[in-house]
Every structure is written in structure tokens, then in C-alpha cells.
Amino acid sequence: MTQLRADIKQLALSVKGFLAEAEGLRLFEIAVASSRQAPCLEIGSYCGKSTIFIAEGCRLSAEHPLFAVDHHRGSAEQQLGQPYFDSELFDHREGVVNTFNHFTRNVRRAALTDWVIPIVADSRRVSRYWPAVKLSLLFIDGGHSEADAFGDFDGWQPHVISGGYLCIHDIFTDPAKGGQAPYHVLEHALATNDWEFVDLVESLGVLRCK
């Protein structure tokens, strides 16, 4: 099995974000194998934690890159006065959350700029105009409202190749542990019969396209 370099792992874990180590390592493993066939795409790059795990897998396969889609304005729960607000990510001059500089700096620190293609926009708007580029891995970790989560799934899942992967973060079957929208998307995906369940690593649900 291909191993993640210790320095890259340490760097990824130091980056701001909500991805557990085991979840990041699972994304890395999938990216190593899947990116040999087609590019990967993530929704919700934030400061680049998941980006580093996935892009390092792309670098090792040396075939296809990662598209990193995020408007970098933070989700609803990350805004001023909300539970996940982080003052270090707030641009006081503009009065807005701005994670893009943190994201690009972390990608540079990991020496992965050649393997990451940032797309600074709302993912659902991008998906409407996405060209005929197929994806081997789709990682959904954007807004966690029902509208956002299902919008990301509906807009992007048609682009995943047969045998490709759909990974959804923050899967909680118990409402007391977290929001339910990502879990509802996973249930919906399985109900379509286009996807098969692979595994659940902490809160990361992994499905494969039939």
C-alpha cells in the first residue's frame, strides 16, 4: 500500500479544518488509485486540509489533478456570530470571511500547486456549466443545509465515472451528533441504485458508482 509521506501528513493535520486523520488518509488512498483514471473534485476546500490529502494522492499517481471548488466565503455556521466563526479567517477590512489566502498558502507549503486547480465559485453554479470532464472521485463537504448538500450531489454526481467514488463528509445517523443533510444525501444516493456502499470511516461515507 502506498504510504502518505510523514511531512505531508503532519502538514495536512496542522491545517485548519474539520477532517479527522483517518478520514483524510482514506481520501488519500482513494485518490491514489482513482486519479489514474480521471481527475478528482472536492466541494468545500476551506483552508486546504482535504485538498492536501487528495492532491498528494493525485501527485503519486502522476496522472490527473484535483479540482478544488469553494467560494471561500465560509458556510452559514462560520459567519460572524455563528458557532464555527474563526476570527483568524475574517477579513476585517472587507467585513467578510475569506479562506482563500490560507488555502493557497497551505497548498504551496505542500508543494502541490501543480496538482490542484482552484475554482473560486459556488459549486452548484459551476456544475451547471461544467464541461464534459469525467471525475474519478467526488468529495462533498460544502454547505450542510439540505439545499446545499442535495444541490452539490445533483449537480456533480452525473460526472463520476463507473467505478468512481463519491465521498460525503459529516455522515451522522444520530441528529444529536450533527446535521442530517449529508446523511440524507447518502441515503438518497443508495436509493437511486446507481451507487453501492463501500465503507464509513468515522463520519466519511464512501460510495462507488456502479
Short mmCIF file of C-alpha atoms in Angstrom, two decimals:
data_model
loop_
_atom_site.label_atom_id
_atom_site.label_comp_id
_atom_site.label_asym_id
_atom_site.label_seq_id
_atom_site.Cartn_x
_atom_site.Cartn_y
_atom_site.Cartn_z
CA MET A 1 0.00 0.00 0.00
CA THR A 2 1.24 3.50 -0.88
CA GLN A 3 2.07 5.47 2.25
CA LEU A 4 1.45 9.15 2.80
CA ARG A 5 4.71 11.00 3.41
CA ALA A 6 5.14 11.86 7.08
CA ASP A 7 5.83 15.55 6.45
CA ILE A 8 2.77 15.94 4.22
CA LYS A 9 0.61 14.16 6.76
CA GLN A 10 1.88 16.42 9.53
CA LEU A 11 1.26 19.50 7.41
CA ALA A 12 -2.27 18.41 6.46
CA LEU A 13 -3.16 17.74 10.08
CA SER A 14 -1.90 21.20 11.09
CA VAL A 15 -4.22 22.95 8.63
CA LYS A 16 -7.49 24.40 9.93
CA GLY A 17 -10.42 22.16 9.16
CA PHE A 18 -12.82 19.53 10.41
CA LEU A 19 -11.48 16.39 8.71
CA ALA A 20 -10.23 13.66 11.06
CA GLU A 21 -6.90 11.96 10.37
CA ALA A 22 -8.50 8.62 9.45
CA GLU A 23 -10.86 10.39 7.05
CA GLY A 24 -8.01 12.23 5.36
CA LEU A 25 -5.99 9.05 4.97
CA ARG A 26 -8.99 7.30 3.39
CA LEU A 27 -9.37 10.13 0.87
CA PHE A 28 -5.66 9.88 0.11
CA GLU A 29 -5.90 6.12 -0.52
CA ILE A 30 -8.87 6.54 -2.85
CA ALA A 31 -7.20 9.40 -4.73
CA VAL A 32 -4.02 7.40 -5.35
CA ALA A 33 -6.00 4.68 -7.11
CA SER A 34 -8.84 6.63 -8.71
CA SER A 35 -6.90 9.59 -10.13
CA ARG A 36 -5.12 7.26 -12.52
CA GLN A 37 -8.38 7.15 -14.48
CA ALA A 38 -9.77 10.69 -14.29
CA PRO A 39 -9.50 13.92 -12.26
CA CYS A 40 -10.79 14.28 -8.72
CA LEU A 41 -13.04 17.09 -7.48
CA GLU A 42 -13.78 18.35 -4.00
CA ILE A 43 -16.51 20.71 -2.85
CA GLY A 44 -15.58 22.67 0.25
CA SER A 45 -11.82 23.16 0.31
CA TYR A 46 -11.86 25.63 3.24
CA CYS A 47 -8.17 26.08 4.23
CA GLY A 48 -6.89 23.08 2.27
CA LYS A 49 -6.80 20.16 4.71
CA SER A 50 -8.74 17.73 2.49
CA THR A 51 -7.08 19.30 -0.56
CA ILE A 52 -3.64 18.23 0.61
CA PHE A 53 -4.71 14.66 1.33
CA ILE A 54 -6.40 14.23 -2.07
CA ALA A 55 -3.87 16.17 -4.15
CA GLU A 56 -0.98 14.20 -2.68
CA GLY A 57 -2.72 11.06 -3.91
CA CYS A 58 -3.03 12.66 -7.35
CA ARG A 59 0.66 13.54 -7.31
CA LEU A 60 1.64 9.98 -6.53
CA SER A 61 -0.49 8.55 -9.33
CA ALA A 62 1.01 11.23 -11.62
CA GLU A 63 -1.95 11.21 -13.99
CA HIS A 64 -4.81 13.60 -13.17
CA PRO A 65 -5.21 16.61 -10.82
CA LEU A 66 -7.73 17.73 -8.22
CA PHE A 67 -10.29 20.45 -8.91
CA ALA A 68 -10.89 22.30 -5.62
CA VAL A 69 -14.25 24.11 -5.63
CA ASP A 70 -15.05 26.63 -2.90
CA HIS A 71 -16.33 30.22 -2.86
CA HIS A 72 -14.05 30.75 0.17
CA ARG A 73 -16.62 32.93 1.95
CA GLY A 74 -17.35 30.31 4.60
CA SER A 75 -20.56 28.40 5.22
CA ALA A 76 -23.51 29.76 7.21
CA GLU A 77 -22.27 28.39 10.52
CA GLN A 78 -18.83 30.03 10.01
CA GLN A 79 -20.09 33.59 9.75
CA LEU A 80 -19.62 36.33 12.35
CA GLY A 81 -21.57 35.44 15.50
CA GLN A 82 -22.13 31.82 14.47
CA PRO A 83 -20.84 28.70 16.31
CA TYR A 84 -17.90 27.96 13.97
CA PHE A 85 -16.75 31.54 13.40
CA ASP A 86 -12.94 31.86 13.34
CA SER A 87 -11.63 35.40 13.71
CA GLU A 88 -8.35 34.45 12.01
CA LEU A 89 -10.29 33.81 8.81
CA PHE A 90 -12.22 37.07 8.91
CA ASP A 91 -11.18 39.98 6.70
CA HIS A 92 -11.98 42.97 8.91
CA ARG A 93 -11.35 45.47 6.12
CA GLU A 94 -13.91 43.83 3.86
CA GLY A 95 -16.15 42.56 6.67
CA VAL A 96 -16.29 39.02 5.25
CA VAL A 97 -14.90 35.55 5.86
CA ASN A 98 -12.09 34.84 3.39
CA THR A 99 -10.29 31.49 3.47
CA PHE A 100 -8.67 31.71 0.04
CA ASN A 101 -5.29 33.08 1.13
CA HIS A 102 -4.99 30.40 3.80
CA PHE A 103 -5.94 27.77 1.21
CA THR A 104 -3.39 28.84 -1.39
CA ARG A 105 -0.62 29.22 1.19
CA ASN A 106 -1.19 25.70 2.51
CA VAL A 107 -1.22 24.19 -0.99
CA ARG A 108 2.08 25.96 -1.71
CA ARG A 109 3.57 24.72 1.56
CA ALA A 110 2.71 21.18 0.49
CA ALA A 111 4.32 21.79 -2.95
CA LEU A 112 1.08 20.68 -4.61
CA THR A 113 0.26 23.68 -6.78
CA ASP A 114 0.79 21.61 -9.94
CA TRP A 115 -1.84 19.12 -8.75
CA VAL A 116 -4.55 21.50 -7.54
CA ILE A 117 -6.80 23.58 -9.80
CA PRO A 118 -8.73 26.03 -7.59
CA ILE A 119 -12.21 27.09 -8.70
CA VAL A 120 -13.40 30.04 -6.59
CA ALA A 121 -17.16 29.94 -7.05
CA ASP A 122 -20.36 28.39 -5.76
CA SER A 123 -20.22 24.71 -6.68
CA ARG A 124 -23.79 24.49 -7.93
CA ARG A 125 -23.24 27.37 -10.35
CA VAL A 126 -20.04 25.73 -11.63
CA SER A 127 -21.76 22.36 -12.10
CA ARG A 128 -24.34 23.95 -14.41
CA TYR A 129 -21.57 24.86 -16.88
CA TRP A 130 -19.16 22.02 -16.23
CA PRO A 131 -17.67 20.66 -19.47
CA ALA A 132 -17.56 17.01 -20.43
CA VAL A 133 -14.79 16.20 -17.94
CA LYS A 134 -15.42 12.98 -16.09
CA LEU A 135 -14.40 12.52 -12.46
CA SER A 136 -12.98 9.52 -10.61
CA LEU A 137 -13.58 10.94 -7.12
CA LEU A 138 -16.20 13.41 -5.94
CA PHE A 139 -15.78 14.62 -2.34
CA ILE A 140 -18.73 16.61 -0.96
CA ASP A 141 -18.04 18.76 2.09
CA GLY A 142 -19.64 22.10 1.26
CA GLY A 143 -22.69 23.72 2.82
CA HIS A 144 -24.61 21.37 5.10
CA SER A 145 -28.14 22.62 4.55
CA GLU A 146 -30.49 20.28 2.68
CA ALA A 147 -30.48 22.63 -0.32
CA ASP A 148 -26.69 22.91 -0.43
CA ALA A 149 -25.96 19.21 0.10
CA PHE A 150 -28.50 17.97 -2.43
CA GLY A 151 -27.55 20.74 -4.88
CA ASP A 152 -23.94 19.59 -4.78
CA PHE A 153 -24.89 15.95 -5.22
CA ASP A 154 -27.37 16.55 -8.05
CA GLY A 155 -25.04 18.88 -9.88
CA TRP A 156 -21.90 16.77 -9.76
CA GLN A 157 -22.73 13.07 -9.42
CA PRO A 158 -23.59 12.64 -13.14
CA HIS A 159 -19.92 13.36 -13.94
CA VAL A 160 -18.48 10.45 -11.92
CA ILE A 161 -17.25 7.51 -13.99
CA SER A 162 -18.42 3.96 -13.46
CA GLY A 163 -16.26 2.56 -10.69
CA GLY A 164 -15.53 6.07 -9.42
CA TYR A 165 -16.09 7.22 -5.86
CA LEU A 166 -18.46 9.53 -4.05
CA CYS A 167 -17.24 10.55 -0.59
CA ILE A 168 -19.54 12.54 1.69
CA HIS A 169 -18.27 14.13 4.90
CA ASP A 170 -20.18 14.55 8.18
CA ILE A 171 -22.41 11.49 7.98
CA PHE A 172 -24.28 11.29 11.28
CA THR A 173 -27.17 8.89 11.74
CA ASP A 174 -27.90 10.42 15.16
CA PRO A 175 -29.23 14.01 14.90
CA ALA A 176 -27.73 14.74 18.32
CA LYS A 177 -24.23 14.32 16.83
CA GLY A 178 -24.57 16.52 13.76
CA GLY A 179 -26.71 17.85 10.92
CA GLN A 180 -28.62 15.33 8.84
CA ALA A 181 -28.34 16.73 5.30
CA PRO A 182 -25.16 14.80 4.33
CA TYR A 183 -26.70 11.58 5.71
CA HIS A 184 -29.89 12.22 3.72
CA VAL A 185 -27.80 12.63 0.57
CA LEU A 186 -26.07 9.31 1.23
CA GLU A 187 -29.44 7.58 1.74
CA HIS A 188 -30.77 9.16 -1.44
CA ALA A 189 -27.71 8.11 -3.46
CA LEU A 190 -28.10 4.50 -2.35
CA ALA A 191 -31.83 4.57 -3.11
CA THR A 192 -31.12 5.53 -6.74
CA ASN A 193 -29.39 2.16 -7.17
CA ASP A 194 -26.59 3.91 -9.07
CA TRP A 195 -24.26 3.74 -6.07
CA GLU A 196 -23.06 0.99 -3.78
CA PHE A 197 -21.90 1.42 -0.20
CA VAL A 198 -18.17 0.82 0.37
CA ASP A 199 -17.45 1.89 3.94
CA LEU A 200 -17.84 4.51 6.65
CA VAL A 201 -14.64 5.93 8.16
CA GLU A 202 -15.63 7.97 11.20
CA SER A 203 -18.02 10.45 9.53
CA LEU A 204 -16.78 9.93 5.96
CA GLY A 205 -19.20 7.90 3.86
CA VAL A 206 -17.68 6.19 0.81
CA LEU A 207 -19.79 5.02 -2.15
CA ARG A 208 -18.80 3.58 -5.52
CA CYS A 209 -20.58 4.27 -8.82
CA LYS A 210 -21.96 1.10 -10.38
#
